[in-house]
Amino acid sequence: MKGLAIRNQRAFASGALFLAFAIFFFVEALAYPAGTAAKMGPGYFPRLLAIVLAAIGLVVILGAVRSTADREALRRWDLKGLAWVTGSVVLFGALLFPLGLVGALFVLIMVSSRASHEFTWTGALANAAVLIALCLAVFVYGLGLPLPVWPSLLN
């Protein structure tokens, strides 16, 4: 009898991470009332998303232990890329109110694009233009969130 072997360590780690996040958010959502499908409470949607994330994690884990899965070892963490992305999110939070949404998003996208060697400056600029337009359309004009769009000195 063959034992269960992890053939694709990378996929297995991804699935386990999805599952861990799902469990964490499901447990956190238990603190809020779920309500019903007709009248959703604040805990309804996070629980639903946690269940979907857990299902995705289980599918990825099962795919990693299939006998037909490609063998792939877990790679070392890209700490430099992780630092660029984490730093860009911290910068976004720090710059949102002084620079406004447009300026903070521009800094976020340009700094986080440094995490990958595949991004070019022109690609990052084009990406920034599209994402800023989408964020303005969805969050400011669509949902009406009271976010400062431009730097505080222009308001």
Short mmCIF file of C-alpha atoms in Angstrom, two decimals:
data_model
loop_
_atom_site.label_atom_id
_atom_site.label_comp_id
_atom_site.label_asym_id
_atom_site.label_seq_id
_atom_site.Cartn_x
_atom_site.Cartn_y
_atom_site.Cartn_z
CA MET A 1 0.00 0.00 0.00
CA LYS A 2 1.37 3.39 -1.00
CA GLY A 3 1.40 6.15 1.58
CA LEU A 4 0.15 9.64 1.02
CA ALA A 5 3.05 11.70 -0.29
CA ILE A 6 3.32 15.40 -0.95
CA ARG A 7 4.47 15.54 -4.55
CA ASN A 8 4.14 19.30 -5.05
CA GLN A 9 5.40 21.02 -1.91
CA ARG A 10 4.73 24.48 -3.30
CA ALA A 11 1.05 23.80 -3.99
CA PHE A 12 0.68 22.02 -0.66
CA ALA A 13 2.10 25.03 1.23
CA SER A 14 -0.22 27.38 -0.70
CA GLY A 15 -3.24 25.25 0.11
CA ALA A 16 -2.25 25.02 3.77
CA LEU A 17 -1.86 28.81 3.89
CA PHE A 18 -5.33 29.27 2.34
CA LEU A 19 -6.76 26.85 4.88
CA ALA A 20 -5.05 28.60 7.81
CA PHE A 21 -6.37 32.01 6.68
CA ALA A 22 -9.85 30.54 6.24
CA ILE A 23 -9.86 29.10 9.76
CA PHE A 24 -8.58 32.37 11.24
CA PHE A 25 -11.18 34.52 9.50
CA PHE A 26 -14.01 32.07 10.18
CA VAL A 27 -13.19 32.08 13.89
CA GLU A 28 -12.96 35.89 13.88
CA ALA A 29 -16.32 36.14 12.08
CA LEU A 30 -17.97 34.06 14.80
CA ALA A 31 -17.82 37.17 17.01
CA TYR A 32 -20.41 38.85 14.76
CA PRO A 33 -24.02 37.82 14.17
CA ALA A 34 -24.47 35.93 10.91
CA GLY A 35 -28.10 36.73 10.24
CA THR A 36 -29.83 34.96 7.37
CA ALA A 37 -29.38 34.94 3.62
CA ALA A 38 -32.32 37.35 3.33
CA LYS A 39 -31.07 39.63 6.09
CA MET A 40 -27.30 39.29 6.34
CA GLY A 41 -25.53 40.22 9.53
CA PRO A 42 -21.96 41.53 9.69
CA GLY A 43 -20.58 38.00 10.14
CA TYR A 44 -22.41 36.41 7.22
CA PHE A 45 -20.16 37.41 4.34
CA PRO A 46 -16.81 36.81 6.13
CA ARG A 47 -17.98 33.32 7.08
CA LEU A 48 -19.06 32.62 3.53
CA LEU A 49 -15.72 33.83 2.15
CA ALA A 50 -13.85 31.76 4.75
CA ILE A 51 -15.75 28.64 3.68
CA VAL A 52 -14.97 29.31 0.01
CA LEU A 53 -11.29 29.94 0.84
CA ALA A 54 -11.15 26.70 2.86
CA ALA A 55 -12.64 24.78 -0.07
CA ILE A 56 -10.07 26.27 -2.43
CA GLY A 57 -7.30 25.39 0.03
CA LEU A 58 -8.49 21.79 0.29
CA VAL A 59 -8.67 21.45 -3.50
CA VAL A 60 -5.12 22.79 -3.83
CA ILE A 61 -3.86 20.45 -1.08
CA LEU A 62 -5.53 17.45 -2.69
CA GLY A 63 -4.01 18.42 -6.03
CA ALA A 64 -0.57 18.53 -4.41
CA VAL A 65 -0.79 14.96 -3.10
CA ARG A 66 -2.24 13.39 -6.27
CA SER A 67 -0.08 10.71 -7.78
CA THR A 68 -0.12 12.60 -11.10
CA ALA A 69 0.94 15.95 -9.59
CA ASP A 70 4.20 17.44 -10.81
CA ARG A 71 7.06 17.17 -8.34
CA GLU A 72 8.05 20.62 -7.17
CA ALA A 73 10.07 21.52 -4.10
CA LEU A 74 9.28 24.47 -1.90
CA ARG A 75 11.47 27.43 -2.78
CA ARG A 76 13.09 29.85 -0.39
CA TRP A 77 11.03 32.92 0.51
CA ASP A 78 11.68 36.05 -1.50
CA LEU A 79 12.24 38.32 1.50
CA LYS A 80 13.22 41.27 -0.66
CA GLY A 81 9.95 41.12 -2.61
CA LEU A 82 8.00 40.61 0.59
CA ALA A 83 9.64 43.71 2.07
CA TRP A 84 8.81 45.81 -1.02
CA VAL A 85 5.15 44.78 -0.98
CA THR A 86 4.75 45.15 2.80
CA GLY A 87 6.52 48.50 2.76
CA SER A 88 4.28 49.76 -0.04
CA VAL A 89 1.16 48.91 1.95
CA VAL A 90 2.55 50.68 5.02
CA LEU A 91 3.39 53.70 2.86
CA PHE A 92 -0.14 53.69 1.43
CA GLY A 93 -1.61 53.85 4.92
CA ALA A 94 0.75 56.61 5.98
CA LEU A 95 0.27 58.69 2.81
CA LEU A 96 -3.49 58.32 2.21
CA PHE A 97 -4.56 61.46 4.02
CA PRO A 98 -1.61 63.75 3.24
CA LEU A 99 -1.41 62.79 -0.48
CA GLY A 100 -4.98 61.67 -1.14
CA LEU A 101 -6.07 58.45 -2.79
CA VAL A 102 -4.46 59.22 -6.15
CA GLY A 103 -1.03 60.01 -4.69
CA ALA A 104 -1.07 57.16 -2.17
CA LEU A 105 -2.12 54.63 -4.82
CA PHE A 106 0.58 55.89 -7.16
CA VAL A 107 3.23 55.39 -4.45
CA LEU A 108 1.78 51.97 -3.54
CA ILE A 109 1.89 50.69 -7.11
CA MET A 110 5.29 52.11 -7.98
CA VAL A 111 6.95 50.81 -4.79
CA SER A 112 5.28 47.39 -4.93
CA SER A 113 6.29 46.99 -8.58
CA ARG A 114 9.90 46.89 -7.36
CA ALA A 115 9.13 43.49 -5.84
CA SER A 116 9.28 41.78 -9.22
CA HIS A 117 12.04 41.93 -11.78
CA GLU A 118 9.41 41.44 -14.51
CA PHE A 119 7.89 44.92 -14.07
CA THR A 120 9.25 47.83 -16.06
CA TRP A 121 8.77 51.50 -15.27
CA THR A 122 6.44 51.94 -18.23
CA GLY A 123 4.44 48.88 -17.20
CA ALA A 124 4.20 50.15 -13.64
CA LEU A 125 3.05 53.59 -14.85
CA ALA A 126 0.39 52.04 -17.08
CA ASN A 127 -0.68 49.75 -14.25
CA ALA A 128 -0.90 52.74 -11.90
CA ALA A 129 -3.06 54.72 -14.33
CA VAL A 130 -5.52 51.85 -14.79
CA LEU A 131 -5.71 50.92 -11.11
CA ILE A 132 -6.12 54.52 -9.95
CA ALA A 133 -8.96 55.02 -12.45
CA LEU A 134 -10.63 51.78 -11.29
CA CYS A 135 -10.25 52.61 -7.60
CA LEU A 136 -11.68 56.09 -8.11
CA ALA A 137 -14.60 54.69 -10.10
CA VAL A 138 -15.40 51.93 -7.59
CA PHE A 139 -14.60 53.36 -4.17
CA VAL A 140 -15.07 57.11 -4.52
CA TYR A 141 -17.74 57.52 -7.20
CA GLY A 142 -19.44 54.08 -7.08
CA LEU A 143 -19.56 53.34 -3.36
CA GLY A 144 -19.29 56.95 -2.23
CA LEU A 145 -16.57 56.28 0.36
CA PRO A 146 -15.42 59.53 1.96
CA LEU A 147 -11.77 59.24 0.91
CA PRO A 148 -9.64 62.25 0.04
CA VAL A 149 -8.95 62.04 -3.69
CA TRP A 150 -6.27 64.72 -3.95
CA PRO A 151 -3.56 65.95 -1.54
CA SER A 152 -4.85 67.83 1.47
CA LEU A 153 -3.15 71.07 0.40
CA LEU A 154 -5.30 71.15 -2.78
CA ASN A 155 -8.57 70.76 -0.88
#
